[in-house]
Short mmCIF file of C-alpha atoms in Angstrom, two decimals:
data_model
loop_
_atom_site.label_atom_id
_atom_site.label_comp_id
_atom_site.label_asym_id
_atom_site.label_seq_id
_atom_site.Cartn_x
_atom_site.Cartn_y
_atom_site.Cartn_z
CA UNK A 1 -35.75 8.94 27.53
CA UNK A 2 -38.48 9.56 30.02
CA UNK A 3 -37.11 9.22 33.55
CA UNK A 4 -38.53 6.23 35.40
CA UNK A 5 -41.57 6.90 37.52
CA UNK A 6 -41.30 6.63 41.30
CA UNK A 7 -43.94 4.06 42.22
CA UNK A 8 -45.86 4.59 45.45
CA UNK A 9 -44.99 2.10 48.23
CA UNK A 10 -48.61 0.97 48.50
CA UNK A 11 -48.65 -0.15 44.88
CA UNK A 12 -45.31 -1.86 45.26
CA UNK A 13 -46.31 -3.80 48.35
CA UNK A 14 -49.67 -4.82 46.91
CA UNK A 15 -48.04 -5.97 43.66
CA UNK A 16 -45.42 -8.18 45.24
CA UNK A 17 -47.74 -9.52 47.92
CA UNK A 18 -50.24 -10.38 45.17
CA UNK A 19 -47.43 -12.24 43.40
CA UNK A 20 -46.54 -14.13 46.56
CA UNK A 21 -50.17 -14.95 47.32
CA UNK A 22 -50.66 -16.12 43.76
CA UNK A 23 -47.67 -18.45 43.98
CA UNK A 24 -48.92 -19.93 47.25
CA UNK A 25 -52.45 -20.33 45.86
CA UNK A 26 -51.18 -21.99 42.68
CA UNK A 27 -48.99 -24.40 44.57
CA UNK A 28 -51.72 -25.36 47.05
CA UNK A 29 -54.33 -25.87 44.34
CA UNK A 30 -51.89 -28.02 42.38
CA UNK A 31 -51.24 -30.18 45.43
CA UNK A 32 -54.97 -30.50 45.97
CA UNK A 33 -55.75 -31.47 42.39
CA UNK A 34 -52.86 -33.91 41.93
CA UNK A 35 -54.13 -36.88 44.01
CA UNK A 36 -57.63 -36.41 42.58
CA UNK A 37 -56.27 -36.68 39.05
CA UNK A 38 -54.22 -39.74 39.93
CA UNK A 39 -57.26 -41.41 41.46
CA UNK A 40 -59.26 -40.65 38.32
CA UNK A 41 -56.52 -42.07 36.13
CA UNK A 42 -56.41 -45.24 38.19
CA UNK A 43 -60.18 -45.67 37.99
CA UNK A 44 -60.07 -45.02 34.25
CA UNK A 45 -57.43 -47.75 33.81
CA UNK A 46 -59.48 -50.28 35.76
CA UNK A 47 -62.65 -49.44 33.89
CA UNK A 48 -60.82 -49.55 30.57
CA UNK A 49 -59.57 -53.07 31.32
CA UNK A 50 -63.09 -54.17 32.20
CA UNK A 51 -64.49 -52.56 29.04
CA UNK A 52 -61.89 -54.17 26.79
CA UNK A 53 -62.73 -57.53 28.35
CA UNK A 54 -66.43 -57.00 27.60
CA UNK A 55 -65.70 -56.00 24.03
CA UNK A 56 -63.51 -59.04 23.51
CA UNK A 57 -66.22 -61.36 24.80
CA UNK A 58 -68.83 -59.63 22.66
CA UNK A 59 -66.69 -59.90 19.56
CA UNK A 60 -65.99 -63.56 20.14
CA UNK A 61 -69.66 -64.28 20.66
CA UNK A 62 -70.70 -62.36 17.56
CA UNK A 63 -68.07 -64.14 15.47
CA UNK A 64 -69.23 -67.48 16.79
CA UNK A 65 -72.86 -66.65 16.05
CA UNK A 66 -72.12 -65.37 12.57
CA UNK A 67 -70.32 -68.58 11.70
CA UNK A 68 -72.93 -70.47 9.71
CA UNK A 69 -72.77 -72.79 6.77
CA UNK A 70 -75.13 -70.57 4.83
CA UNK A 71 -72.41 -68.03 3.95
CA UNK B 1 -29.99 -33.16 3.38
CA UNK B 2 -26.80 -33.47 5.40
CA UNK B 3 -25.33 -30.46 3.58
CA UNK B 4 -28.40 -28.37 4.40
CA UNK B 5 -28.10 -29.36 8.06
CA UNK B 6 -24.40 -28.44 8.03
CA UNK B 7 -25.13 -25.04 6.51
CA UNK B 8 -27.76 -24.42 9.16
CA UNK B 9 -25.39 -25.38 11.96
CA UNK B 10 -22.76 -23.02 10.54
CA UNK B 11 -25.28 -20.17 10.57
CA UNK B 12 -26.25 -20.65 14.22
CA UNK B 13 -23.42 -18.59 15.83
CA UNK B 14 -24.16 -15.71 13.45
CA UNK B 15 -27.85 -15.87 14.38
CA UNK B 16 -27.01 -15.96 18.06
CA UNK B 17 -24.72 -12.94 17.62
CA UNK B 18 -27.45 -11.06 15.76
CA UNK B 19 -29.97 -11.88 18.48
CA UNK B 20 -27.57 -10.64 21.17
CA UNK B 21 -26.91 -7.35 19.35
CA UNK B 22 -30.65 -6.89 18.91
CA UNK B 23 -31.63 -7.56 22.49
CA UNK B 24 -28.75 -5.81 24.29
CA UNK B 25 -29.97 -2.18 24.03
CA UNK B 26 -33.57 -3.23 24.63
CA UNK B 27 -32.50 -5.18 27.70
CA UNK B 28 -30.60 -2.09 28.85
CA UNK B 29 -33.71 0.12 28.60
CA UNK B 30 -35.74 -2.57 30.35
CA UNK B 31 -33.28 -2.67 33.25
CA UNK B 32 -33.13 1.11 33.33
CA UNK B 33 -36.84 1.29 34.05
CA UNK B 34 -37.24 -1.96 35.97
CA UNK B 35 -34.58 -1.10 38.51
CA UNK B 36 -36.71 1.80 39.71
CA UNK B 37 -40.25 0.75 38.94
CA UNK B 38 -40.42 -3.01 39.43
CA UNK B 39 -38.31 -3.53 42.55
CA UNK B 40 -39.96 -5.07 45.58
CA UNK B 41 -40.56 -2.66 48.47
CA UNK B 42 -37.77 -2.26 51.01
CA UNK B 43 -38.78 -3.05 54.60
CA UNK B 44 -38.77 0.67 55.40
CA UNK B 45 -41.46 1.32 52.78
CA UNK B 46 -43.99 -1.08 54.24
CA UNK B 47 -45.21 1.24 57.05
CA UNK B 48 -45.61 3.97 54.41
CA UNK B 49 -47.76 1.56 52.40
CA UNK B 50 -49.89 0.80 55.45
CA UNK B 51 -50.29 4.53 56.03
CA UNK B 52 -51.39 5.15 52.45
CA UNK B 53 -53.87 2.27 52.72
CA UNK B 54 -55.41 3.70 55.90
CA UNK B 55 -55.43 7.13 54.21
CA UNK B 56 -57.41 5.60 51.35
CA UNK B 57 -59.91 4.07 53.75
CA UNK B 58 -60.30 7.39 55.58
CA UNK B 59 -60.85 9.34 52.38
CA UNK B 60 -63.45 6.75 51.32
CA UNK B 61 -65.20 7.16 54.65
CA UNK B 62 -65.05 10.95 54.32
CA UNK B 63 -67.08 10.62 51.15
CA UNK B 64 -64.41 11.68 48.68
CA UNK B 65 -65.55 8.95 46.34
CA UNK B 66 -68.06 11.24 44.69
CA UNK B 67 -65.35 13.79 43.96
CA UNK B 68 -63.03 11.63 41.90
CA UNK B 69 -62.98 12.56 38.25
CA UNK B 70 -63.68 9.94 35.61
CA UNK B 71 -60.08 10.24 34.45
CA UNK B 72 -58.82 9.53 37.95
CA UNK B 73 -61.24 6.65 38.36
CA UNK B 74 -60.13 5.08 35.08
CA UNK B 75 -56.48 5.45 36.00
CA UNK B 76 -56.99 3.90 39.41
CA UNK B 77 -59.01 1.10 37.83
CA UNK B 78 -56.17 0.33 35.42
CA UNK B 79 -53.61 0.29 38.21
CA UNK B 80 -55.82 -2.01 40.29
CA UNK B 81 -56.25 -4.35 37.32
CA UNK B 82 -52.50 -4.51 36.84
CA UNK B 83 -51.98 -5.37 40.51
CA UNK B 84 -54.60 -8.13 40.22
CA UNK B 85 -52.85 -9.57 37.15
CA UNK B 86 -49.70 -10.09 39.22
CA UNK B 87 -51.75 -12.53 41.30
CA UNK B 88 -52.46 -14.62 38.21
CA UNK B 89 -48.81 -14.53 37.19
CA UNK B 90 -47.96 -15.81 40.67
CA UNK B 91 -50.52 -18.56 40.22
CA UNK B 92 -48.91 -19.59 36.93
CA UNK B 93 -45.53 -19.75 38.67
CA UNK B 94 -46.96 -21.76 41.55
CA UNK B 95 -48.72 -24.32 39.43
CA UNK B 96 -45.79 -24.81 37.09
CA UNK B 97 -47.40 -24.06 33.76
CA UNK B 98 -49.14 -21.33 31.83
CA UNK B 99 -52.38 -22.93 30.75
CA UNK B 100 -54.01 -25.28 33.20
CA UNK B 101 -52.71 -27.55 35.88
CA UNK B 102 -50.49 -30.37 34.63
CA UNK B 103 -51.72 -32.98 37.09
#
């Protein structure tokens, strides 16, 4: 087998510090995006309830209007 | 159906044993190389790294950039790309997922 290569210290430090920086960046971005996503979900729920209400009213009205004796 | 499930369950230890015998030598070669090439730098190597970095800056200022061969440039480019990819692996670890943020 080929003997393992001795890696220069510069490459080693840059690699592992890049890993560390990446972990920190990922964690911070996740913490930043999490409340925004929760807020969006909450707004979506509220709007969905309002929309369903509108659709229910519309359906009831259309059923009432379509109810004629000329069927 | 139940018999097929029973036969499968009986085969599991043999499969696990086969997987272990397959991966053991490959794991050994991986450790053989990783123990030298992938270890983090010891605290004594960090000043050496700083020295090499300042040496790089000095050679760039001395105008040695025009003297690098294409082969050297490609090799350095590949090494730099690999170092950058470690950043993205760290980001995947930090955000707790591979594709996208699971908010």
